[in-house]
PDB file of C-alpha atoms and ligand atoms in Angstrom:
ATOM      1  CA  MET A   1     -61.012 -24.583  20.345  1.00 94.00           C
ATOM      2  CA  THR A   2     -59.896 -20.799  20.976  1.00 97.00           C
ATOM      3  CA  LEU A   3     -56.413 -19.932  19.814  1.00 97.00           C
ATOM      4  CA  LEU A   4     -55.178 -20.251  23.417  1.00 97.00           C
ATOM      5  CA  GLU A   5     -56.443 -23.781  23.644  1.00 96.00           C
ATOM      6  CA  VAL A   6     -54.632 -24.673  20.332  1.00 97.00           C
ATOM      7  CA  ILE A   7     -51.500 -22.898  21.625  1.00 96.00           C
ATOM      8  CA  ARG A   8     -51.539 -25.044  24.605  1.00 95.00           C
ATOM      9  CA  LYS A   9     -52.310 -28.247  22.784  1.00 95.00           C
ATOM     10  CA  ARG A  10     -49.031 -27.976  20.888  1.00 97.00           C
ATOM     11  CA  TYR A  11     -46.040 -29.731  21.961  1.00 97.00           C
ATOM     12  CA  SER A  12     -43.238 -31.295  20.578  1.00 97.00           C
ATOM     13  CA  CYS A  13     -44.205 -34.931  19.602  1.00 97.00           C
ATOM     14  CA  ARG A  14     -41.411 -37.488  19.633  1.00 97.00           C
ATOM     15  CA  SER A  15     -43.459 -40.548  18.920  1.00 98.00           C
ATOM     16  CA  TYR A  16     -45.586 -40.770  15.514  1.00 98.00           C
ATOM     17  CA  GLN A  17     -48.014 -43.236  14.179  1.00 97.00           C
ATOM     18  CA  ASP A  18     -46.798 -44.674  10.882  1.00 93.00           C
ATOM     19  CA  ARG A  19     -49.897 -43.154   9.035  1.00 95.00           C
ATOM     20  CA  PRO A  20     -50.008 -40.751   6.188  1.00 97.00           C
ATOM     21  CA  ILE A  21     -51.569 -37.504   6.302  1.00 98.00           C
ATOM     22  CA  GLU A  22     -54.569 -36.743   4.186  1.00 98.00           C
ATOM     23  CA  GLN A  23     -53.814 -34.166   1.390  1.00 98.00           C
ATOM     24  CA  GLU A  24     -56.566 -31.898   2.557  1.00 98.00           C
ATOM     25  CA  LYS A  25     -55.023 -31.385   5.884  1.00 98.00           C
ATOM     26  CA  LEU A  26     -51.593 -30.981   4.175  1.00 98.00           C
ATOM     27  CA  ASP A  27     -53.210 -28.107   2.104  1.00 98.00           C
ATOM     28  CA  SER A  28     -54.682 -26.564   5.035  1.00 98.00           C
ATOM     29  CA  LEU A  29     -51.273 -26.335   6.934  1.00 98.00           C
ATOM     30  CA  PHE A  30     -49.722 -24.558   3.961  1.00 98.00           C
ATOM     31  CA  GLU A  31     -52.660 -22.142   3.839  1.00 98.00           C
ATOM     32  CA  ALA A  32     -51.829 -21.509   7.452  1.00 98.00           C
ATOM     33  CA  ALA A  33     -48.207 -20.947   6.352  1.00 98.00           C
ATOM     34  CA  ARG A  34     -48.970 -18.832   3.202  1.00 98.00           C
ATOM     35  CA  LEU A  35     -50.957 -16.379   5.308  1.00 98.00           C
ATOM     36  CA  ALA A  36     -48.347 -15.694   7.819  1.00 98.00           C
ATOM     37  CA  PRO A  37     -46.634 -12.200   8.048  1.00 98.00           C
ATOM     38  CA  SER A  38     -43.146 -11.744   6.431  1.00 98.00           C
ATOM     39  CA  ALA A  39     -40.824  -8.776   6.343  1.00 97.00           C
ATOM     40  CA  LYS A  40     -41.882  -6.420   3.648  1.00 96.00           C
ATOM     41  CA  ASN A  41     -44.371  -9.096   2.482  1.00 97.00           C
ATOM     42  CA  THR A  42     -41.692 -10.917   0.737  1.00 96.00           C
ATOM     43  CA  GLN A  43     -42.985 -14.543   1.246  1.00 97.00           C
ATOM     44  CA  ASP A  44     -39.555 -15.513   0.428  1.00 96.00           C
ATOM     45  CA  TRP A  45     -40.180 -19.202   2.050  1.00 98.00           C
ATOM     46  CA  ARG A  46     -40.278 -22.485   0.321  1.00 98.00           C
ATOM     47  CA  PHE A  47     -41.303 -25.712   1.652  1.00 98.00           C
ATOM     48  CA  VAL A  48     -40.224 -29.085   0.443  1.00 98.00           C
ATOM     49  CA  VAL A  49     -42.676 -31.893   1.994  1.00 98.00           C
ATOM     50  CA  VAL A  50     -41.369 -35.324   2.207  1.00 98.00           C
ATOM     51  CA  THR A  51     -44.006 -37.987   2.089  1.00 98.00           C
ATOM     52  CA  ASP A  52     -41.808 -40.782   0.447  1.00 98.00           C
ATOM     53  CA  LYS A  53     -40.925 -43.371   3.162  1.00 98.00           C
ATOM     54  CA  ALA A  54     -37.423 -43.792   1.641  1.00 98.00           C
ATOM     55  CA  THR A  55     -36.713 -40.188   1.477  1.00 98.00           C
ATOM     56  CA  LYS A  56     -38.121 -39.396   4.887  1.00 98.00           C
ATOM     57  CA  HIS A  57     -35.863 -42.246   6.268  1.00 98.00           C
ATOM     58  CA  GLN A  58     -32.819 -40.593   4.483  1.00 98.00           C
ATOM     59  CA  VAL A  59     -33.771 -37.056   5.762  1.00 98.00           C
ATOM     60  CA  ALA A  60     -34.589 -38.359   9.231  1.00 98.00           C
ATOM     61  CA  GLU A  61     -31.182 -40.127   9.453  1.00 98.00           C
ATOM     62  CA  THR A  62     -29.420 -36.637   9.370  1.00 98.00           C
ATOM     63  CA  THR A  63     -31.364 -35.428  12.648  1.00 98.00           C
ATOM     64  CA  ASN A  64     -30.903 -36.182  16.166  1.00 97.00           C
ATOM     65  CA  ARG A  65     -33.944 -38.787  16.424  1.00 98.00           C
ATOM     66  CA  PRO A  66     -33.981 -40.645  13.238  1.00 98.00           C
ATOM     67  CA  GLN A  67     -36.163 -43.276  14.475  1.00 98.00           C
ATOM     68  CA  VAL A  68     -38.790 -40.906  15.761  1.00 98.00           C
ATOM     69  CA  PHE A  69     -38.806 -38.539  12.642  1.00 98.00           C
ATOM     70  CA  GLU A  70     -38.869 -41.260   9.973  1.00 98.00           C
ATOM     71  CA  LYS A  71     -42.364 -42.335  11.241  1.00 98.00           C
ATOM     72  CA  ALA A  72     -43.925 -38.993  10.943  1.00 98.00           C
ATOM     73  CA  GLY A  73     -46.513 -38.323   7.966  1.00 98.00           C
ATOM     74  CA  VAL A  74     -44.076 -35.687   6.513  1.00 98.00           C
ATOM     75  CA  ILE A  75     -41.056 -33.932   7.030  1.00 98.00           C
ATOM     76  CA  ILE A  76     -41.082 -30.241   5.876  1.00 99.00           C
ATOM     77  CA  ALA A  77     -37.801 -28.727   4.773  1.00 99.00           C
ATOM     78  CA  ALA A  78     -38.489 -25.041   5.428  1.00 98.00           C
ATOM     79  CA  CYS A  79     -36.228 -22.951   3.180  1.00 98.00           C
ATOM     80  CA  SER A  80     -35.654 -19.275   2.449  1.00 98.00           C
ATOM     81  CA  ASN A  81     -34.426 -17.556  -0.758  1.00 93.00           C
ATOM     82  CA  SER A  82     -33.817 -14.393   1.227  1.00 91.00           C
ATOM     83  CA  ASP A  83     -30.412 -13.209   2.648  1.00 92.00           C
ATOM     84  CA  ASP A  84     -31.825  -9.565   3.545  1.00 95.00           C
ATOM     85  CA  VAL A  85     -31.254  -7.940   6.564  1.00 97.00           C
ATOM     86  CA  MET A  86     -33.663  -5.562   8.344  1.00 97.00           C
ATOM     87  CA  ARG A  87     -32.713  -2.150   9.394  1.00 97.00           C
ATOM     88  CA  CYS A  88     -32.404  -3.504  13.037  1.00 98.00           C
ATOM     89  CA  GLY A  89     -29.657  -5.825  11.977  1.00 98.00           C
ATOM     90  CA  GLN A  90     -31.739  -9.215  12.074  1.00 97.00           C
ATOM     91  CA  ALA A  91     -31.922 -11.449   8.981  1.00 97.00           C
ATOM     92  CA  ILE A  92     -35.418 -11.749   7.685  1.00 97.00           C
ATOM     93  CA  GLY A  93     -35.135 -15.530   6.479  1.00 97.00           C
ATOM     94  CA  PRO A  94     -35.027 -17.311   9.725  1.00 98.00           C
ATOM     95  CA  ILE A  95     -37.656 -14.927  11.272  1.00 98.00           C
ATOM     96  CA  ASP A  96     -40.251 -15.449   8.553  1.00 98.00           C
ATOM     97  CA  ILE A  97     -39.538 -19.107   8.489  1.00 98.00           C
ATOM     98  CA  ALA A  98     -40.210 -19.283  12.176  1.00 98.00           C
ATOM     99  CA  ILE A  99     -43.491 -17.510  11.849  1.00 98.00           C
ATOM    100  CA  ALA A 100     -44.621 -19.628   8.976  1.00 98.00           C
ATOM    101  CA  LEU A 101     -43.589 -22.767  10.700  1.00 98.00           C
ATOM    102  CA  GLU A 102     -45.435 -22.015  13.771  1.00 98.00           C
ATOM    103  CA  HIS A 103     -48.618 -21.222  11.844  1.00 98.00           C
ATOM    104  CA  ILE A 104     -48.197 -24.911  10.333  1.00 99.00           C
ATOM    105  CA  ALA A 105     -47.601 -26.175  13.923  1.00 98.00           C
ATOM    106  CA  LEU A 106     -50.482 -24.395  15.309  1.00 98.00           C
ATOM    107  CA  GLN A 107     -52.819 -25.574  12.472  1.00 98.00           C
ATOM    108  CA  ALA A 108     -51.682 -29.059  12.755  1.00 98.00           C
ATOM    109  CA  ALA A 109     -52.473 -29.048  16.519  1.00 98.00           C
ATOM    110  CA  GLU A 110     -55.898 -27.790  15.455  1.00 98.00           C
ATOM    111  CA  LEU A 111     -56.410 -30.728  13.125  1.00 98.00           C
ATOM    112  CA  GLY A 112     -55.229 -33.356  15.580  1.00 98.00           C
ATOM    113  CA  LEU A 113     -51.639 -33.655  14.168  1.00 98.00           C
ATOM    114  CA  ALA A 114     -48.686 -33.128  16.113  1.00 98.00           C
ATOM    115  CA  THR A 115     -45.290 -31.756  15.134  1.00 98.00           C
ATOM    116  CA  CYS A 116     -41.646 -31.193  16.195  1.00 98.00           C
ATOM    117  CA  TRP A 117     -39.234 -28.444  15.155  1.00 98.00           C
ATOM    118  CA  ILE A 118     -35.975 -30.023  14.022  1.00 98.00           C
ATOM    119  CA  GLY A 119     -32.980 -27.720  14.017  1.00 98.00           C
ATOM    120  CA  SER A 120     -30.513 -30.631  14.585  1.00 98.00           C
ATOM    121  CA  PHE A 121     -29.828 -31.883  11.184  1.00 98.00           C
ATOM    122  CA  CYS A 122     -27.002 -31.949   8.600  1.00 98.00           C
ATOM    123  CA  THR A 123     -27.731 -29.108   6.183  1.00 98.00           C
ATOM    124  CA  GLU A 124     -25.654 -30.389   3.549  1.00 98.00           C
ATOM    125  CA  LYS A 125     -27.069 -33.898   3.612  1.00 98.00           C
ATOM    126  CA  VAL A 126     -30.544 -32.648   3.357  1.00 98.00           C
ATOM    127  CA  ARG A 127     -29.468 -30.490   0.440  1.00 98.00           C
ATOM    128  CA  THR A 128     -28.209 -33.277  -1.369  1.00 98.00           C
ATOM    129  CA  ILE A 129     -30.982 -35.483  -0.716  1.00 98.00           C
ATOM    130  CA  LEU A 130     -33.696 -33.162  -1.650  1.00 98.00           C
ATOM    131  CA  GLY A 131     -31.736 -31.493  -4.345  1.00 98.00           C
ATOM    132  CA  ILE A 132     -31.924 -27.846  -2.867  1.00 98.00           C
ATOM    133  CA  PRO A 133     -29.814 -25.570  -4.601  1.00 98.00           C
ATOM    134  CA  ASP A 134     -26.750 -24.116  -3.024  1.00 97.00           C
ATOM    135  CA  ASP A 135     -27.926 -20.394  -2.929  1.00 97.00           C
ATOM    136  CA  ILE A 136     -31.180 -21.467  -0.991  1.00 98.00           C
ATOM    137  CA  ALA A 137     -30.914 -21.574   2.932  1.00 98.00           C
ATOM    138  CA  ILE A 138     -32.384 -24.653   4.608  1.00 98.00           C
ATOM    139  CA  ILE A 139     -33.508 -23.003   7.780  1.00 98.00           C
ATOM    140  CA  GLU A 140     -35.338 -25.631   9.719  1.00 98.00           C
ATOM    141  CA  LEU A 141     -37.085 -28.993   9.493  1.00 98.00           C
ATOM    142  CA  MET A 142     -40.540 -29.806  10.849  1.00 99.00           C
ATOM    143  CA  ALA A 143     -41.973 -33.372  11.461  1.00 98.00           C
ATOM    144  CA  VAL A 144     -45.780 -33.534  11.265  1.00 98.00           C
ATOM    145  CA  GLY A 145     -47.750 -36.495  11.917  1.00 98.00           C
ATOM    146  CA  TYR A 146     -50.530 -38.361  13.846  1.00 98.00           C
ATOM    147  CA  PRO A 147     -49.060 -38.682  17.437  1.00 98.00           C
ATOM    148  CA  ALA A 148     -48.562 -42.030  19.075  1.00 98.00           C
ATOM    149  CA  ASP A 149     -48.001 -40.281  22.562  1.00 95.00           C
ATOM    150  CA  SER A 150     -50.006 -37.861  24.731  1.00 91.00           C
ATOM    151  CA  PRO A 151     -49.293 -34.026  24.908  1.00 88.00           C
ATOM    152  CA  LYS A 152     -46.924 -33.100  27.788  1.00 82.00           C
ATOM    153  CA  GLN A 153     -47.436 -30.260  30.024  1.00 80.00           C
ATOM    154  CA  PRO A 154     -44.613 -27.473  28.811  1.00 82.00           C
ATOM    155  CA  SER A 155     -42.553 -26.241  31.576  1.00 92.00           C
ATOM    156  CA  ARG A 156     -42.336 -22.570  31.144  1.00 96.00           C
ATOM    157  CA  GLU A 157     -41.106 -19.468  32.990  1.00 97.00           C
ATOM    158  CA  PRO A 158     -44.017 -17.485  34.954  1.00 97.00           C
ATOM    159  CA  ILE A 159     -44.980 -14.267  33.134  1.00 97.00           C
ATOM    160  CA  GLU A 160     -43.474 -12.244  35.833  1.00 97.00           C
ATOM    161  CA  LYS A 161     -39.964 -13.462  34.978  1.00 97.00           C
ATOM    162  CA  ILE A 162     -39.973 -12.823  31.228  1.00 98.00           C
ATOM    163  CA  VAL A 163     -42.069  -9.470  30.953  1.00 98.00           C
ATOM    164  CA  CYS A 164     -41.736  -6.009  32.328  1.00 98.00           C
ATOM    165  CA  TYR A 165     -43.401  -2.782  31.547  1.00 98.00           C
ATOM    166  CA  GLU A 166     -42.113   0.491  30.547  1.00 98.00           C
ATOM    167  CA  LYS A 167     -38.243  -0.215  30.972  1.00 98.00           C
ATOM    168  CA  TRP A 168     -35.894  -2.954  31.430  1.00 98.00           C
ATOM    169  CA  GLN A 169     -36.464  -4.172  34.908  1.00 96.00           C
ATOM    170  CA  PHE A 170     -34.780  -7.887  34.754  1.00 95.00           C
TER     171      PHE A 170
HETATM  172  C1  FMN B   1     -35.896 -23.574  16.770  1.00 85.21           C
HETATM  173  C2  FMN B   1     -36.120 -25.061  17.259  1.00 85.21           C
HETATM  174  C3  FMN B   1     -35.431 -26.149  17.032  1.00 85.21           C
HETATM  175  C4  FMN B   1     -35.744 -27.289  17.633  1.00 85.21           C
HETATM  176  N1  FMN B   1     -34.901 -28.408  17.348  1.00 85.21           N
HETATM  177  C5  FMN B   1     -35.262 -29.574  17.762  1.00 85.21           C
HETATM  178  C6  FMN B   1     -34.573 -30.709  17.208  1.00 85.21           C
HETATM  179  O1  FMN B   1     -33.484 -30.695  16.512  1.00 85.21           O
HETATM  180  N2  FMN B   1     -34.805 -32.098  17.856  1.00 85.21           N
HETATM  181  C7  FMN B   1     -35.988 -32.075  18.711  1.00 85.21           C
HETATM  182  O2  FMN B   1     -36.201 -33.277  19.261  1.00 85.21           O
HETATM  183  N3  FMN B   1     -36.519 -30.897  19.152  1.00 85.21           N
HETATM  184  C8  FMN B   1     -36.261 -29.671  18.655  1.00 85.21           C
HETATM  185  N4  FMN B   1     -37.143 -28.615  19.136  1.00 85.21           N
HETATM  186  C9  FMN B   1     -38.150 -28.931  20.025  1.00 85.21           C
HETATM  187  C10 FMN B   1     -37.846 -28.165  21.607  1.00 85.21           C
HETATM  188  O3  FMN B   1     -36.989 -28.926  22.187  1.00 85.21           O
HETATM  189  C11 FMN B   1     -38.831 -27.976  22.270  1.00 85.21           C
HETATM  190  O4  FMN B   1     -39.855 -27.015  21.436  1.00 85.21           O
HETATM  191  C12 FMN B   1     -38.862 -27.570  23.712  1.00 85.21           C
HETATM  192  O5  FMN B   1     -37.980 -28.660  24.388  1.00 85.21           O
HETATM  193  C13 FMN B   1     -40.168 -27.215  24.400  1.00 85.21           C
HETATM  194  O6  FMN B   1     -40.986 -28.250  24.438  1.00 85.21           O
HETATM  195  P1  FMN B   1     -42.395 -28.242  23.581  1.00 85.21           P
HETATM  196  O7  FMN B   1     -42.285 -27.720  22.356  1.00 85.21           O
HETATM  197  O8  FMN B   1     -43.011 -29.633  23.752  1.00 85.21           O
HETATM  198  O9  FMN B   1     -43.403 -27.216  24.259  1.00 85.21           O
HETATM  199  C14 FMN B   1     -36.663 -27.437  18.442  1.00 85.21           C
HETATM  200  C15 FMN B   1     -37.559 -26.213  18.900  1.00 85.21           C
HETATM  201  C16 FMN B   1     -37.293 -25.152  18.174  1.00 85.21           C
HETATM  202  C17 FMN B   1     -38.115 -24.009  18.615  1.00 85.21           C
END
């Protein structure tokens, strides 16, 4: 598969097989995350990988789709210990985490796994369940697992609507 084919294959999976993910596949997801770029190469990301059924259930209960996400092979809590802001004014934590998570999502797609970003979760409950310290930001969760549905065609804006050249022309 070319990179663009993998990008086309990725979609937000909302139905998972109740099936564990092999350790080698998990390792390759985090190899993909590890190689992601980060501001000043700080790599201030930390990933808590939940495989235990009971803990997954508890974490999934804090999200908008508990019955879906508890079945995923793993739920990843993507955390940042950086509160740095770049000169442009943007926080580096969420940006670095987003890149690393999308590396994970694309590597998962390549391996025949499916993913879903989860921003709809209760931070404080997840913090307690996973024992994440107060000074660590829980930026996002991601469900990863074997899909029980089939990929959907994404609805997306055409290039002409989102790109202009040289000057702002929207
Ligand atoms: C930052 C972010 C947060 C998201 N949070 C959720 C979520 O909490 N629950 C959910 O079901 N999907 C969530 N999604 C998935 C989006 O709804 C999905 O990416 C979008 O509808 C496009 O569909 P696609 O991923 O299948 O291409 C999130 C996606 C992103 C990028």
